[in-house]
Short mmCIF file of C-alpha atoms in Angstrom, two decimals:
data_model
loop_
_atom_site.label_atom_id
_atom_site.label_comp_id
_atom_site.label_asym_id
_atom_site.label_seq_id
_atom_site.Cartn_x
_atom_site.Cartn_y
_atom_site.Cartn_z
CA MET A 250 -5.54 29.76 -9.01
CA LEU A 251 -3.36 32.35 -7.25
CA ARG A 252 -5.15 31.65 -3.98
CA ARG A 253 -4.57 27.93 -4.36
CA ARG A 254 -0.85 28.45 -5.03
CA ALA A 255 -0.54 30.71 -1.99
CA SER A 256 -2.40 28.20 0.15
CA SER A 257 -0.17 25.39 -1.11
CA PHE A 258 2.98 27.36 -0.32
CA LEU A 259 1.79 28.18 3.20
CA LEU A 260 0.76 24.59 3.82
CA GLN A 261 4.08 23.20 2.64
CA HIS A 262 5.95 25.71 4.79
CA ALA A 263 3.80 24.92 7.83
CA VAL A 264 4.20 21.15 7.42
CA SER A 265 7.94 21.62 7.03
CA ILE A 266 8.06 23.57 10.29
CA LEU A 267 6.00 20.86 12.00
CA GLY A 268 8.43 18.23 10.79
CA ARG A 269 11.44 20.10 12.14
CA MET A 270 9.63 20.65 15.46
CA MET A 271 8.63 17.04 15.87
CA ALA A 272 11.94 15.84 17.23
CA ARG A 273 12.24 18.35 20.06
CA THR A 274 8.95 20.15 20.72
CA SER A 275 6.37 19.42 23.40
CA ASP A 276 3.16 17.56 22.62
CA LYS A 277 1.10 20.69 23.32
CA THR A 278 3.06 22.75 20.81
CA ILE A 279 2.70 20.12 18.12
CA ILE A 280 -1.06 19.99 18.72
CA ARG A 281 -1.22 23.78 18.41
CA VAL A 282 0.57 23.59 15.05
CA VAL A 283 -1.87 20.93 13.82
CA LYS A 284 -4.73 23.24 14.82
CA ALA A 285 -3.08 26.10 12.93
CA LEU A 286 -2.76 23.94 9.81
CA GLN A 287 -6.55 23.58 9.80
CA HIS A 288 -6.77 27.28 8.93
CA VAL A 289 -4.14 27.09 6.19
CA THR A 290 -5.56 24.38 3.97
CA SER A 291 -8.30 25.25 1.45
CA SER A 292 -9.52 21.64 1.30
CA GLU A 293 -12.42 20.61 3.51
CA ARG A 294 -11.27 16.98 3.40
CA GLN A 295 -7.78 17.91 4.55
CA ARG A 296 -9.24 20.06 7.30
CA GLU A 297 -11.33 17.11 8.53
CA GLN A 298 -8.22 14.92 8.55
CA LEU A 299 -6.34 17.48 10.58
CA VAL A 300 -9.20 17.70 13.07
CA TRP A 301 -9.09 13.92 13.37
CA LEU A 302 -5.28 14.05 13.79
CA GLN A 303 -5.63 16.67 16.50
CA GLY A 304 -8.08 14.43 18.33
CA ILE A 305 -5.89 11.34 18.40
CA LEU A 306 -2.84 13.38 19.41
CA GLU A 307 -4.76 14.93 22.30
CA ALA A 308 -5.80 11.41 23.31
CA GLY A 309 -2.14 10.33 23.55
CA HIS A 310 -2.20 8.09 20.49
CA PRO A 311 1.17 6.35 19.76
CA ALA A 312 1.18 8.04 16.34
CA LEU A 313 2.94 10.95 18.01
CA GLN A 314 5.67 8.65 19.35
CA LEU A 315 5.99 7.13 15.87
CA ALA A 316 6.44 10.58 14.37
CA ARG A 317 9.10 11.42 16.93
CA ARG A 318 10.92 8.20 16.04
CA ALA A 319 10.83 9.16 12.37
CA PHE A 320 12.33 12.59 13.03
CA ASN A 321 14.88 11.47 15.61
CA GLU A 322 16.24 8.25 14.13
CA THR A 323 16.31 8.80 10.36
CA SER A 324 18.76 10.44 7.98
CA PRO A 325 18.34 14.12 7.01
CA ALA A 326 17.31 13.03 3.51
CA ALA A 327 14.63 10.71 4.91
CA ARG A 328 13.24 13.49 7.09
CA ARG A 329 13.05 15.87 4.12
CA ALA A 330 11.29 13.24 2.02
CA LEU A 331 8.86 12.49 4.81
CA VAL A 332 7.79 16.14 4.99
CA ASN A 333 8.10 17.36 1.40
CA ASN A 334 7.53 14.22 -0.69
CA LEU A 335 5.01 12.30 1.41
CA GLY A 336 3.40 14.99 3.54
CA CYS A 337 3.09 17.65 0.86
CA ASN A 338 3.56 16.30 -2.68
CA ALA A 339 1.95 12.87 -2.34
CA THR A 340 -0.81 13.90 0.05
CA TYR A 341 -1.99 17.47 0.51
CA LEU A 342 -0.82 19.49 -2.48
CA THR A 343 -1.96 17.01 -5.13
CA TRP A 344 -5.23 15.92 -3.56
CA PRO A 345 -7.28 18.67 -5.31
CA ILE A 346 -5.95 17.47 -8.69
CA ARG A 347 -7.04 13.89 -8.03
CA LYS A 348 -10.39 15.03 -6.63
CA GLU A 349 -11.13 17.02 -9.76
CA ARG A 350 -10.29 14.03 -11.95
CA GLU A 351 -12.56 11.86 -9.84
CA LYS A 352 -15.46 14.29 -10.35
CA ARG A 353 -14.92 14.02 -14.12
CA GLY A 354 -15.06 10.22 -13.97
CA LEU A 355 -11.37 9.85 -14.74
CA GLY A 356 -8.92 7.50 -13.07
CA SER A 357 -7.23 9.32 -10.20
CA PRO A 358 -4.57 7.02 -8.69
CA SER A 359 -2.80 8.13 -5.55
CA VAL A 360 -0.38 5.21 -5.85
CA ILE A 361 0.93 3.24 -8.83
CA VAL A 362 2.54 -0.17 -8.42
CA ILE A 363 5.35 -0.92 -10.87
CA SER A 364 7.16 -4.26 -11.17
CA PRO A 365 10.32 -3.41 -13.13
CA THR A 366 11.40 -7.06 -13.08
CA MET A 367 9.91 -10.44 -12.30
CA ARG A 368 13.33 -11.96 -11.74
CA CYS A 369 14.00 -13.08 -8.19
CA ASN A 370 16.76 -14.84 -6.27
CA LEU A 371 14.20 -16.81 -4.22
CA ARG A 372 11.43 -19.29 -5.05
CA CYS A 373 8.76 -18.68 -2.43
CA THR A 374 5.71 -20.91 -2.17
CA GLY A 375 2.59 -19.20 -3.50
CA CYS A 376 4.32 -16.15 -4.99
CA TYR A 377 2.20 -14.62 -7.76
CA ALA A 378 5.30 -13.25 -9.53
CA PHE A 379 6.50 -16.77 -10.28
CA GLU A 380 3.94 -17.22 -13.07
CA TYR A 381 5.08 -14.21 -15.10
CA ARG A 382 7.81 -14.38 -17.70
CA HIS A 383 11.27 -13.80 -16.25
CA ASP A 384 13.11 -13.09 -19.50
CA GLY A 385 12.33 -9.41 -19.83
CA ASP A 386 12.51 -6.31 -17.64
CA LEU A 387 10.56 -3.09 -18.02
CA PRO A 388 13.02 -0.61 -19.62
CA LEU A 389 14.13 2.17 -17.31
CA GLU A 390 13.02 4.82 -19.79
CA VAL A 391 9.48 3.41 -19.69
CA VAL A 392 9.44 3.47 -15.89
CA ASP A 393 10.72 7.04 -16.02
CA ARG A 394 7.94 8.06 -18.41
CA VAL A 395 5.27 6.46 -16.23
CA VAL A 396 6.55 8.34 -13.17
CA ARG A 397 6.57 11.63 -15.08
CA GLU A 398 3.06 11.11 -16.45
CA ALA A 399 1.80 10.05 -13.03
CA LYS A 400 3.09 13.22 -11.39
CA GLU A 401 1.27 15.27 -14.03
CA ILE A 402 -2.04 13.87 -12.79
CA GLY A 403 -1.20 14.25 -9.10
CA CYS A 404 0.39 10.91 -8.17
CA TYR A 405 3.71 11.10 -6.31
CA PHE A 406 3.64 7.75 -4.50
CA PHE A 407 4.99 4.63 -6.22
CA THR A 408 5.19 1.09 -4.97
CA ILE A 409 7.96 -0.96 -6.56
CA SER A 410 7.34 -4.67 -6.57
CA GLY A 411 8.40 -7.74 -8.53
CA GLY A 412 10.19 -10.13 -8.58
CA GLU A 413 12.94 -8.79 -6.42
CA PRO A 414 13.30 -5.04 -7.15
CA PHE A 415 16.89 -4.75 -5.88
CA ILE A 416 18.05 -6.99 -8.72
CA ARG A 417 17.56 -3.82 -10.78
CA ARG A 418 20.32 -1.58 -9.38
CA ASP A 419 19.58 1.00 -12.11
CA MET A 420 16.33 1.77 -10.29
CA LEU A 421 18.38 3.53 -7.62
CA ASP A 422 19.27 6.17 -10.20
CA LEU A 423 15.59 6.61 -11.05
CA TYR A 424 14.74 7.15 -7.37
CA GLU A 425 17.42 9.83 -7.27
CA LYS A 426 16.13 11.50 -10.43
CA HIS A 427 12.61 11.75 -9.05
CA ASP A 428 13.64 13.11 -5.68
CA ASP A 429 10.24 14.77 -5.21
CA ALA A 430 8.38 11.44 -5.11
CA VAL A 431 8.06 8.55 -2.65
CA PHE A 432 9.03 4.96 -3.54
CA GLN A 433 7.97 2.07 -1.33
CA VAL A 434 9.85 -1.08 -2.36
CA TYR A 435 8.57 -4.57 -1.53
CA THR A 436 11.63 -6.76 -1.16
CA ASN A 437 12.79 -10.05 0.32
CA GLY A 438 15.66 -8.07 1.86
CA THR A 439 18.42 -10.50 0.94
CA LEU A 440 20.10 -8.11 -1.53
CA ILE A 441 20.27 -5.14 0.83
CA ASP A 442 23.99 -5.04 1.59
CA ASP A 443 25.97 -2.22 3.22
CA ALA A 444 26.30 -0.28 -0.05
CA VAL A 445 22.58 -0.45 -0.85
CA ALA A 446 21.61 0.56 2.68
CA ALA A 447 23.99 3.53 2.58
CA ARG A 448 22.61 4.66 -0.79
CA LEU A 449 19.05 4.45 0.49
CA GLY A 450 20.01 6.55 3.49
CA GLU A 451 21.40 9.19 1.16
CA LEU A 452 18.35 9.15 -1.11
CA GLY A 453 15.78 9.34 1.68
CA ASN A 454 12.75 8.85 -0.58
CA VAL A 455 12.87 5.02 -0.71
CA ALA A 456 11.13 2.94 1.96
CA PRO A 457 11.79 -0.82 1.77
CA ALA A 458 9.05 -3.18 3.02
CA ILE A 459 10.76 -6.48 3.84
CA SER A 460 8.79 -9.70 3.66
CA VAL A 461 8.48 -12.01 6.64
CA GLU A 462 6.20 -15.00 7.18
CA GLY A 463 6.34 -14.94 10.97
CA PHE A 464 9.54 -15.76 12.85
CA GLN A 465 12.50 -17.82 11.61
CA PRO A 466 10.70 -21.19 11.26
CA GLU A 467 7.83 -19.76 9.21
CA THR A 468 10.00 -17.46 7.07
CA ASP A 469 12.64 -20.06 6.25
CA ALA A 470 9.97 -22.68 5.54
CA ARG A 471 8.46 -20.56 2.77
CA ARG A 472 11.46 -18.57 1.57
CA GLY A 473 14.41 -20.90 2.12
CA ALA A 474 16.91 -21.79 4.81
CA GLY A 475 18.90 -18.80 6.09
CA VAL A 476 16.57 -16.11 4.70
CA TRP A 477 15.42 -15.02 8.17
CA ASP A 478 19.00 -14.25 9.25
CA LYS A 479 19.55 -12.23 6.07
CA VAL A 480 16.36 -10.28 6.70
CA MET A 481 17.39 -9.46 10.26
CA ALA A 482 20.81 -8.29 9.03
CA ALA A 483 19.20 -6.12 6.33
CA MET A 484 16.98 -4.44 8.91
CA ASP A 485 20.02 -3.69 11.07
CA ARG A 486 21.77 -2.06 8.09
CA LEU A 487 18.74 0.05 7.21
CA ARG A 488 18.31 1.22 10.79
CA GLU A 489 21.98 2.22 11.01
CA ALA A 490 21.68 4.13 7.71
CA GLY A 491 18.63 6.06 8.94
CA VAL A 492 16.24 4.61 6.35
CA ILE A 493 12.49 4.56 6.88
CA PHE A 494 11.51 0.91 6.38
CA GLY A 495 8.95 -1.65 7.43
CA PHE A 496 7.83 -5.23 7.09
CA SER A 497 5.20 -7.01 5.04
CA GLY A 498 3.59 -10.37 5.56
CA THR A 499 1.25 -12.70 3.72
CA VAL A 500 -1.46 -13.97 6.05
CA THR A 501 -2.44 -17.60 5.45
CA SER A 502 -4.72 -20.04 7.24
CA ARG A 503 -1.60 -21.58 8.79
CA ASN A 504 0.37 -18.58 10.03
CA VAL A 505 -2.33 -16.08 11.01
CA ASP A 506 -1.75 -16.46 14.75
CA VAL A 507 2.00 -15.99 14.50
CA ILE A 508 2.29 -13.27 11.87
CA THR A 509 -0.26 -10.99 13.52
CA SER A 510 1.00 -11.62 17.06
CA GLY A 511 2.10 -8.82 19.35
CA GLU A 512 5.41 -10.62 19.80
CA LEU A 513 6.22 -10.33 16.10
CA VAL A 514 5.18 -6.68 15.94
CA ASP A 515 7.33 -5.95 18.99
CA LEU A 516 10.31 -7.62 17.32
CA MET A 517 9.76 -5.55 14.17
CA LEU A 518 9.69 -2.43 16.36
CA GLU A 519 12.90 -3.52 18.04
CA LYS A 520 14.56 -3.96 14.64
CA GLY A 521 13.55 -0.41 13.69
CA CYS A 522 10.45 -0.82 11.50
CA TYR A 523 8.15 2.17 11.11
CA PHE A 524 5.31 0.39 9.32
CA GLY A 525 3.95 -3.04 8.50
CA TRP A 526 1.64 -4.36 5.78
CA TYR A 527 -0.51 -7.46 5.92
CA PHE A 528 -1.82 -9.15 2.77
CA MET A 529 -4.34 -11.97 2.67
CA TYR A 530 -3.24 -15.02 0.69
CA ILE A 531 -5.06 -15.11 -2.67
CA PRO A 532 -5.05 -18.40 -4.65
CA ILE A 533 -2.98 -17.16 -7.59
CA GLY A 534 0.60 -17.59 -8.72
CA ARG A 535 2.75 -20.64 -8.12
CA GLU A 536 0.61 -23.72 -7.34
CA PRO A 537 -2.42 -21.85 -5.93
CA ASP A 538 -3.84 -23.54 -2.86
CA LEU A 539 -7.38 -22.74 -1.69
CA SER A 540 -6.66 -24.22 1.72
CA LEU A 541 -4.14 -21.44 2.42
CA MET A 542 -6.78 -18.73 2.22
CA PRO A 543 -7.49 -17.30 5.68
CA SER A 544 -11.06 -18.11 6.64
CA PRO A 545 -13.49 -15.21 7.16
CA GLU A 546 -13.14 -15.80 10.91
CA GLN A 547 -9.34 -15.65 10.65
CA ARG A 548 -9.62 -12.40 8.72
CA GLN A 549 -11.61 -10.98 11.60
CA LEU A 550 -8.84 -12.03 13.99
CA CYS A 551 -6.30 -10.24 11.80
CA ARG A 552 -8.51 -7.15 11.65
CA GLU A 553 -8.89 -6.99 15.42
CA ARG A 554 -5.17 -7.36 16.00
CA VAL A 555 -4.20 -4.75 13.42
CA TRP A 556 -6.59 -2.26 14.99
CA ARG A 557 -5.14 -3.04 18.40
CA TRP A 558 -1.46 -2.73 17.45
CA ARG A 559 -2.10 0.43 15.48
CA ASN A 560 -3.65 2.03 18.55
CA GLU A 561 -1.22 0.67 21.12
CA LYS A 562 2.23 0.61 19.50
CA PRO A 563 4.37 3.31 17.81
CA ILE A 564 4.25 1.63 14.41
CA PHE A 565 1.78 2.01 11.57
CA VAL A 566 0.34 -1.40 10.66
CA ALA A 567 -2.33 -1.88 8.02
CA ASP A 568 -4.26 -4.69 6.41
CA PHE A 569 -4.62 -4.37 2.64
CA TRP A 570 -8.08 -6.02 2.68
CA ASN A 571 -9.56 -5.47 6.12
CA ASP A 572 -8.65 -1.78 6.15
CA GLY A 573 -10.61 -1.10 2.98
CA HIS A 574 -12.83 1.32 4.87
CA LEU A 575 -9.85 3.69 5.19
CA THR A 576 -9.83 4.18 1.40
CA GLY A 577 -13.58 4.11 0.97
CA GLY A 578 -13.45 0.64 -0.57
CA CYS A 579 -11.47 -1.14 -3.28
CA MET A 580 -8.74 0.97 -4.87
CA SER A 581 -8.29 -1.00 -8.09
CA GLY A 582 -8.92 -0.20 -11.74
CA GLY A 583 -7.27 3.20 -11.53
CA ARG A 584 -9.74 4.52 -8.95
CA LEU A 585 -6.86 4.88 -6.53
CA TYR A 586 -4.21 2.52 -7.90
CA LEU A 587 -3.13 0.08 -10.63
CA HIS A 588 -0.26 -2.32 -11.41
CA ILE A 589 2.22 -2.31 -14.28
CA THR A 590 4.10 -5.56 -14.85
CA SER A 591 7.64 -6.02 -16.12
CA SER A 592 6.27 -6.75 -19.60
CA GLY A 593 4.34 -3.49 -19.55
CA ASN A 594 0.89 -5.02 -19.11
CA VAL A 595 -1.41 -2.86 -16.99
CA GLU A 596 -3.53 -4.68 -14.43
CA PRO A 597 -6.26 -3.26 -12.16
CA CYS A 598 -4.48 -4.64 -9.07
CA VAL A 599 -1.44 -6.77 -8.27
CA PHE A 600 -3.75 -9.69 -7.50
CA SER A 601 -6.03 -9.29 -10.55
CA HIS A 602 -3.98 -10.77 -13.36
CA PHE A 603 -5.99 -9.54 -16.33
CA THR A 604 -5.09 -6.85 -18.84
CA VAL A 605 -6.06 -5.11 -22.08
CA ASP A 606 -3.34 -2.47 -22.50
CA ASN A 607 0.43 -2.26 -22.47
CA ILE A 608 2.13 0.84 -21.12
CA LYS A 609 4.82 0.57 -23.79
CA ASP A 610 2.21 1.37 -26.44
CA LYS A 611 -0.02 3.85 -24.63
CA SER A 612 0.18 6.73 -22.20
CA LEU A 613 -0.84 6.38 -18.58
CA GLN A 614 -3.93 8.49 -19.28
CA GLU A 615 -4.98 6.19 -22.13
CA VAL A 616 -4.70 3.01 -20.06
CA LEU A 617 -6.66 4.61 -17.23
CA GLU A 618 -9.54 5.14 -19.66
CA SER A 619 -9.63 1.57 -21.03
CA ASP A 620 -13.02 -0.12 -21.26
CA PHE A 621 -11.75 -2.66 -18.71
CA PHE A 622 -10.83 -0.09 -16.08
CA ARG A 623 -13.99 1.90 -16.75
CA ALA A 624 -16.05 -1.28 -16.28
CA ILE A 625 -14.49 -1.70 -12.82
CA ARG A 626 -14.93 1.91 -11.76
CA ARG A 627 -18.51 2.05 -13.07
CA ARG A 628 -19.50 -0.75 -10.68
CA PHE A 629 -18.00 1.00 -7.68
CA PRO A 630 -19.08 0.92 -4.92
CA TRP A 631 -20.16 -2.69 -5.31
CA THR A 632 -21.14 -3.00 -1.66
CA ASP A 633 -22.05 -0.72 1.22
CA ASN A 634 -20.25 -3.10 3.58
CA GLU A 635 -16.80 -1.56 3.93
CA LEU A 636 -15.50 -4.67 5.70
CA THR A 637 -15.82 -6.61 2.43
CA PRO A 638 -14.10 -4.37 -0.13
CA CYS A 639 -12.25 -6.78 -2.46
CA MET A 640 -13.56 -7.49 -5.97
CA ILE A 641 -11.66 -10.81 -6.09
CA ILE A 642 -12.62 -12.61 -2.89
CA ASP A 643 -15.38 -10.51 -1.27
CA ASN A 644 -17.39 -9.55 -4.38
CA PRO A 645 -16.05 -11.90 -7.08
CA TRP A 646 -18.87 -11.13 -9.51
CA VAL A 647 -17.32 -7.69 -10.09
CA LEU A 648 -14.08 -9.05 -11.51
CA ARG A 649 -15.88 -11.63 -13.67
CA GLU A 650 -18.24 -9.06 -15.16
CA ALA A 651 -15.51 -6.47 -15.72
CA VAL A 652 -13.23 -8.99 -17.44
CA ALA A 653 -16.06 -9.98 -19.79
CA GLU A 654 -17.25 -6.43 -20.47
CA GLY A 655 -13.75 -5.02 -20.93
CA HIS A 656 -12.57 -7.96 -23.08
CA ALA A 657 -9.59 -8.46 -20.77
CA HIS A 658 -7.30 -11.45 -21.11
CA PRO A 659 -5.11 -13.25 -18.56
CA SER A 660 -1.69 -11.69 -17.95
CA HIS A 661 -0.11 -15.15 -17.83
CA PRO A 662 -1.22 -18.76 -18.43
CA GLY A 663 -3.44 -20.02 -15.64
CA ALA A 664 -4.47 -16.60 -14.29
CA GLU A 665 -8.05 -17.24 -15.41
CA THR A 666 -8.57 -19.92 -12.72
CA ILE A 667 -9.53 -17.20 -10.23
CA ILE A 668 -12.73 -16.59 -12.22
CA THR A 669 -13.24 -20.12 -13.55
CA ASP A 670 -12.01 -23.09 -11.51
CA PHE A 671 -12.21 -21.24 -8.18
CA ALA A 672 -15.45 -19.35 -8.85
CA GLU A 673 -17.72 -21.63 -6.82
CA HIS A 674 -15.37 -21.63 -3.83
CA LEU A 675 -15.02 -17.83 -3.89
CA ASP A 676 -18.79 -17.39 -4.07
CA ARG A 677 -19.21 -19.43 -0.90
CA TYR A 678 -16.29 -17.61 0.74
CA SER A 679 -17.68 -14.17 -0.05
CA GLN A 680 -21.14 -15.15 1.16
CA ARG A 681 -19.69 -16.20 4.52
CA MET A 682 -17.60 -13.03 4.74
CA HIS A 683 -20.68 -10.89 4.20
CA GLU A 684 -22.66 -12.91 6.73
CA ILE A 685 -20.25 -12.50 9.61
CA THR A 686 -19.67 -8.79 8.94
CA GLU A 687 -23.34 -7.90 8.46
CA GLU A 688 -24.95 -10.13 11.09
CA GLY A 689 -23.77 -11.10 14.55
CA PRO A 690 -20.88 -9.77 16.66
CA TYR A 691 -18.75 -8.45 13.78
CA ALA A 692 -21.52 -6.54 12.01
CA ASN A 693 -20.13 -3.26 10.68
CA VAL A 694 -17.51 -3.14 13.41
CA LEU A 695 -15.15 -0.21 13.00
CA PRO A 696 -12.71 1.06 15.62
CA ARG A 697 -13.85 4.18 17.44
CA ALA A 698 -11.08 6.35 15.98
CA ASP A 699 -12.08 5.36 12.43
CA GLN A 700 -15.76 5.99 13.18
CA GLU A 701 -14.93 9.45 14.45
CA ARG A 702 -12.79 10.18 11.40
CA ARG A 703 -15.54 9.11 9.00
CA SER A 704 -18.23 11.12 10.81
CA ALA A 705 -16.09 14.28 11.06
#
């Protein structure tokens, strides 16, 4: 135990030094520090990651330029949070705790999604939040308890969703209270005024991810006239305040070419984004439409572009489905993450609207050990094809069986259609997805950097 504490202290100190160096030190010096960190950590997994990091830095990967941006252009509070909260607390220092829980068959989330409200000032087509009740928010004291209990089991990263999270201004006080954690907030951006941007710059540990659907025509078509201009203004405010922020986009069969284009990513870079998230459209929520699902071939296009931009541009972009190999497969059911709704219902994933427990009545540990969540984790891994990780659209039998075994019920009226009305369509979809990733030109295609990381 004493050795682990000493190792943790040295690692945190070394990472802190690396962060301070990043803005002004040569590439060679930074690489030498990364090599030195390999001798500090007591974790073999962390050592392998550092070896991989050393390799891509030596190859001139734009990740180094991204890091320099983060340490040159952000507020002092954001830089501290990047090093201490994300680099140390959420990643390296707590990984042994989660690994030990995993060995014992316990849920070991590295991120927890919380939707403190389902209220929103917009009415976007296809939004899953629209189907939830809007007449009740998750009390702040409950959110506070969840964060405290999560940190006790090694989770320091929280995604705040909704609804529109910035409707709840009291959440800003919670972010300040838990100044050792990281909060990524999915937002439409329209409520980020000068005061909110300034507060986020002072906090440093909050990273907004602002939704776009492409450029102005696509965004305004789904989100309402004038939303694009408000989003652009919000990004300008966040950049001026030194906030780490990014963009998020829902990929549909109709916007896949635009939303994954290099032109859009370049614009997001110009506006100051540090990261970007892509989510495949799932037929849930408000008026679900099967025709909006990206085809398996379109998903491959998205995958190829995300790999390309991640390796060519100084911005971290990721695809929540197609990058499943980076997390070893599906994260849901408390294996690596879960979702808590504004009513307190605990779901295995933000797109799996089924529940058995309410966080208002049970502790986080208790809900992680529900029969429903255990049924999901017991089936993992449900495929050895890491390009088809999802239990909803790639392996739909998993969700159906787990719902039945765990006696889960829909979180809102109509949620059951994903395993009833749409079952036949999803079976055909998943079959095609497996075919094109296991046979032919896309079979088990992983980028070289990811192959090297996995074989390290």
